[in-house]
Rosetta silent file (secondary structure, phi, psi, omega in degrees, C-alpha in Angstrom):
SEQUENCE: IREYTRDFRLLESHPAVRFAFSKLDDYCHEILSFSPDIVGFSLSYPTVEYGVRLAEKLSKHVRCIAGGPQAFFNEERLLESGCFETVVSG
SCORE:     score description
SCORE:     0.000 S_00000001
   1 L     0.000  129.915  177.644    0.000    0.000    0.000 S_00000001
   2 L   -88.065  142.233 -177.493    1.383    3.373   -0.953 S_00000001
   3 L  -102.087   68.290  177.237    1.119    6.174    1.558 S_00000001
   4 E  -115.500  147.962  172.906    0.170    9.078   -0.677 S_00000001
   5 L   -90.576  174.131 -179.402   -2.607   11.559   -0.209 S_00000001
   6 L   -60.751  -28.274 -178.922   -4.862   12.647   -3.027 S_00000001
   7 L   -94.100   19.791  174.519   -2.666   15.700   -3.613 S_00000001
   8 L    66.660   25.588  177.296    0.455   13.519   -4.079 S_00000001
   9 L  -101.124  134.163  177.599    1.936   14.444   -0.735 S_00000001
  10 E   -67.307  139.949  177.831    3.579   11.742    1.339 S_00000001
  11 L   -72.338  153.755  179.922    1.891   11.127    4.659 S_00000001
  12 L   -59.968  -24.402 -179.480    3.792   11.910    7.853 S_00000001
  13 L   -80.483   -8.476 -179.367    3.772    8.207    8.659 S_00000001
  14 L   -65.428  137.049 -177.554    5.722    7.362    5.490 S_00000001
  15 H   -55.939  -36.729 -179.237    9.228    6.053    6.348 S_00000001
  16 H   -66.718  -37.254  179.393   10.944    8.574    4.040 S_00000001
  17 H   -70.521  -45.002  177.891    9.167   11.481    5.741 S_00000001
  18 H   -60.125  -41.874  179.380    9.959   10.203    9.226 S_00000001
  19 H   -62.557  -47.998 -178.436   13.602    9.722    8.213 S_00000001
  20 H   -59.320  -45.623  179.924   13.909   13.231    6.744 S_00000001
  21 H   -67.476  -29.570  178.320   12.434   14.876    9.838 S_00000001
  22 H   -70.970  -18.513 -178.209   14.712   12.793   12.073 S_00000001
  23 L   -98.503    6.149 -177.376   17.719   14.263   10.223 S_00000001
  24 H   -52.821  -47.511 -179.000   16.769   17.946   10.630 S_00000001
  25 H   -63.895  -39.266  178.262   19.494   18.642   13.198 S_00000001
  26 H   -63.839  -44.200 -179.540   22.106   16.881   11.068 S_00000001
  27 H   -67.138  -38.108  177.180   21.126   18.855    7.959 S_00000001
  28 H   -61.329  -47.607  178.842   21.118   22.107    9.930 S_00000001
  29 H   -59.784  -43.771 -179.552   24.621   21.398   11.246 S_00000001
  30 H   -62.757  -45.735  179.367   25.847   20.521    7.734 S_00000001
  31 H   -62.308  -45.668 -178.762   24.431   23.703    6.214 S_00000001
  32 H   -67.139  -22.256  178.491   25.892   25.877    8.966 S_00000001
  33 L   -64.808  -17.530  177.002   29.311   24.246    8.498 S_00000001
  34 L   -86.082   -4.140 -177.927   29.560   26.259    5.249 S_00000001
  35 L    51.585   53.416 -179.281   29.153   29.525    7.218 S_00000001
  36 L   -73.379  154.085  172.302   26.525   30.934    4.850 S_00000001
  37 L   -85.174  -33.762 -177.547   25.287   34.499    5.088 S_00000001
  38 E  -142.060  144.274  172.889   21.887   33.537    3.690 S_00000001
  39 E  -120.937  124.398  179.806   20.065   30.259    3.120 S_00000001
  40 E  -101.309  142.552  179.781   17.439   30.172    0.374 S_00000001
  41 E  -121.114  128.702  169.890   14.518   27.758    0.260 S_00000001
  42 E  -100.821  106.753 -171.656   12.542   26.819   -2.824 S_00000001
  43 L  -100.928  114.729  173.746    9.294   25.633   -1.284 S_00000001
  44 L  -103.967  172.845 -175.892    6.974   23.408   -3.278 S_00000001
  45 H   -56.195  -46.730 -178.082    3.803   21.844   -1.929 S_00000001
  46 H   -70.664  -17.061 -173.827    5.420   18.568   -0.819 S_00000001
  47 H  -110.790   -1.312 -171.703    8.373   20.319    0.847 S_00000001
  48 H   -63.553  -44.427 -178.610    6.863   23.386    2.506 S_00000001
  49 H   -65.716  -40.584  178.419    6.409   21.924    6.000 S_00000001
  50 H   -65.486  -43.188  179.551    9.886   20.422    5.992 S_00000001
  51 H   -61.317  -41.110  178.711   11.382   23.677    4.716 S_00000001
  52 H   -65.257  -42.887  179.405    9.691   25.698    7.440 S_00000001
  53 H   -62.531  -41.694  178.356   10.915   23.304   10.136 S_00000001
  54 H   -67.184  -41.480  179.026   14.474   23.491    8.795 S_00000001
  55 H   -64.804  -34.530  177.024   14.280   27.280    8.515 S_00000001
  56 H   -57.972  -40.993  179.416   13.066   27.487   12.121 S_00000001
  57 H   -73.679  -44.443 -176.258   16.317   25.873   13.210 S_00000001
  58 H   -70.751  -34.221 -173.362   18.582   27.729   10.800 S_00000001
  59 L   -65.127  -13.468  175.045   17.080   31.179   11.318 S_00000001
  60 L   -73.311  -14.970 -174.243   18.553   31.280   14.819 S_00000001
  61 L  -124.166  -23.516 -172.607   21.995   31.435   13.159 S_00000001
  62 L  -151.669  154.944  177.790   21.581   32.775    9.618 S_00000001
  63 E   -72.272  138.755  179.720   19.117   34.753    7.491 S_00000001
  64 E  -120.496  139.508  179.825   16.614   32.603    5.600 S_00000001
  65 E  -126.157  134.185  179.191   14.727   33.520    2.438 S_00000001
  66 E  -103.888  142.456  174.627   11.739   31.626    1.019 S_00000001
  67 E  -147.732 -172.431  178.514   10.893   31.312   -2.636 S_00000001
  68 L    94.155  178.493 -175.197    9.175   28.859   -4.946 S_00000001
  69 H   -56.865  -39.721 -178.691    5.524   28.093   -5.634 S_00000001
  70 H   -73.091  -24.508  174.306    4.456   27.982   -1.982 S_00000001
  71 H   -66.001  -37.440  179.157    6.072   31.342   -1.321 S_00000001
  72 H   -64.983  -42.638 -175.845    3.802   32.790   -3.981 S_00000001
  73 H   -87.688  -17.934 -174.521    0.662   31.266   -2.460 S_00000001
  74 L  -131.083   36.111 -174.891    1.596   31.577    1.238 S_00000001
  75 H   -54.387  -50.698 -177.738    3.648   34.744    1.488 S_00000001
  76 H   -64.448  -44.393 -179.523    1.981   36.073    4.655 S_00000001
  77 H   -59.653  -42.258 -179.059    1.959   32.697    6.418 S_00000001
  78 H   -67.801  -39.951  177.354    5.666   32.211    5.755 S_00000001
  79 H   -66.633  -39.518  179.501    6.552   35.691    6.999 S_00000001
  80 H   -67.151  -20.048  178.718    4.394   35.196   10.088 S_00000001
  81 L   -63.886  -23.448  178.127    6.310   32.002   10.869 S_00000001
  82 L    82.740   -1.215 -177.704    9.169   34.246   11.957 S_00000001
  83 L  -104.257   -7.978  178.011   11.858   32.140   10.357 S_00000001
  84 L  -113.260  126.849  178.783   12.048   33.846    6.964 S_00000001
  85 L   -74.258  -35.995 -177.519   13.442   37.335    6.665 S_00000001
  86 E  -141.524  147.949  173.004   12.129   37.727    3.137 S_00000001
  87 E  -123.166  124.139  179.871    9.699   35.902    0.886 S_00000001
  88 L  -100.193  119.981  179.210   10.233   36.161   -2.861 S_00000001
  89 L  -134.812  156.717  177.249    7.062   35.601   -4.843 S_00000001
  90 L    94.587    0.000    0.000    5.875   36.181   -8.368 S_00000001
């Protein structure tokens, strides 16, 4: 049985999703090891929640900018999250 929703998004119970979320701290550490000034996110529908969670961790150390299709449709929500300094849409 495949764990997809009608909108082609993997369910939170899917092993790949659980694995990715379990690695958030590792990915944050890896990104910060490059000493970036800014981290940009291209947020699509399947990745928006993961991107926001990663940005929540990274934004404590570096400026984060959101872009991509979900930035266009959710500009206010992403800014209100407090983890993105700027949202590029359009």
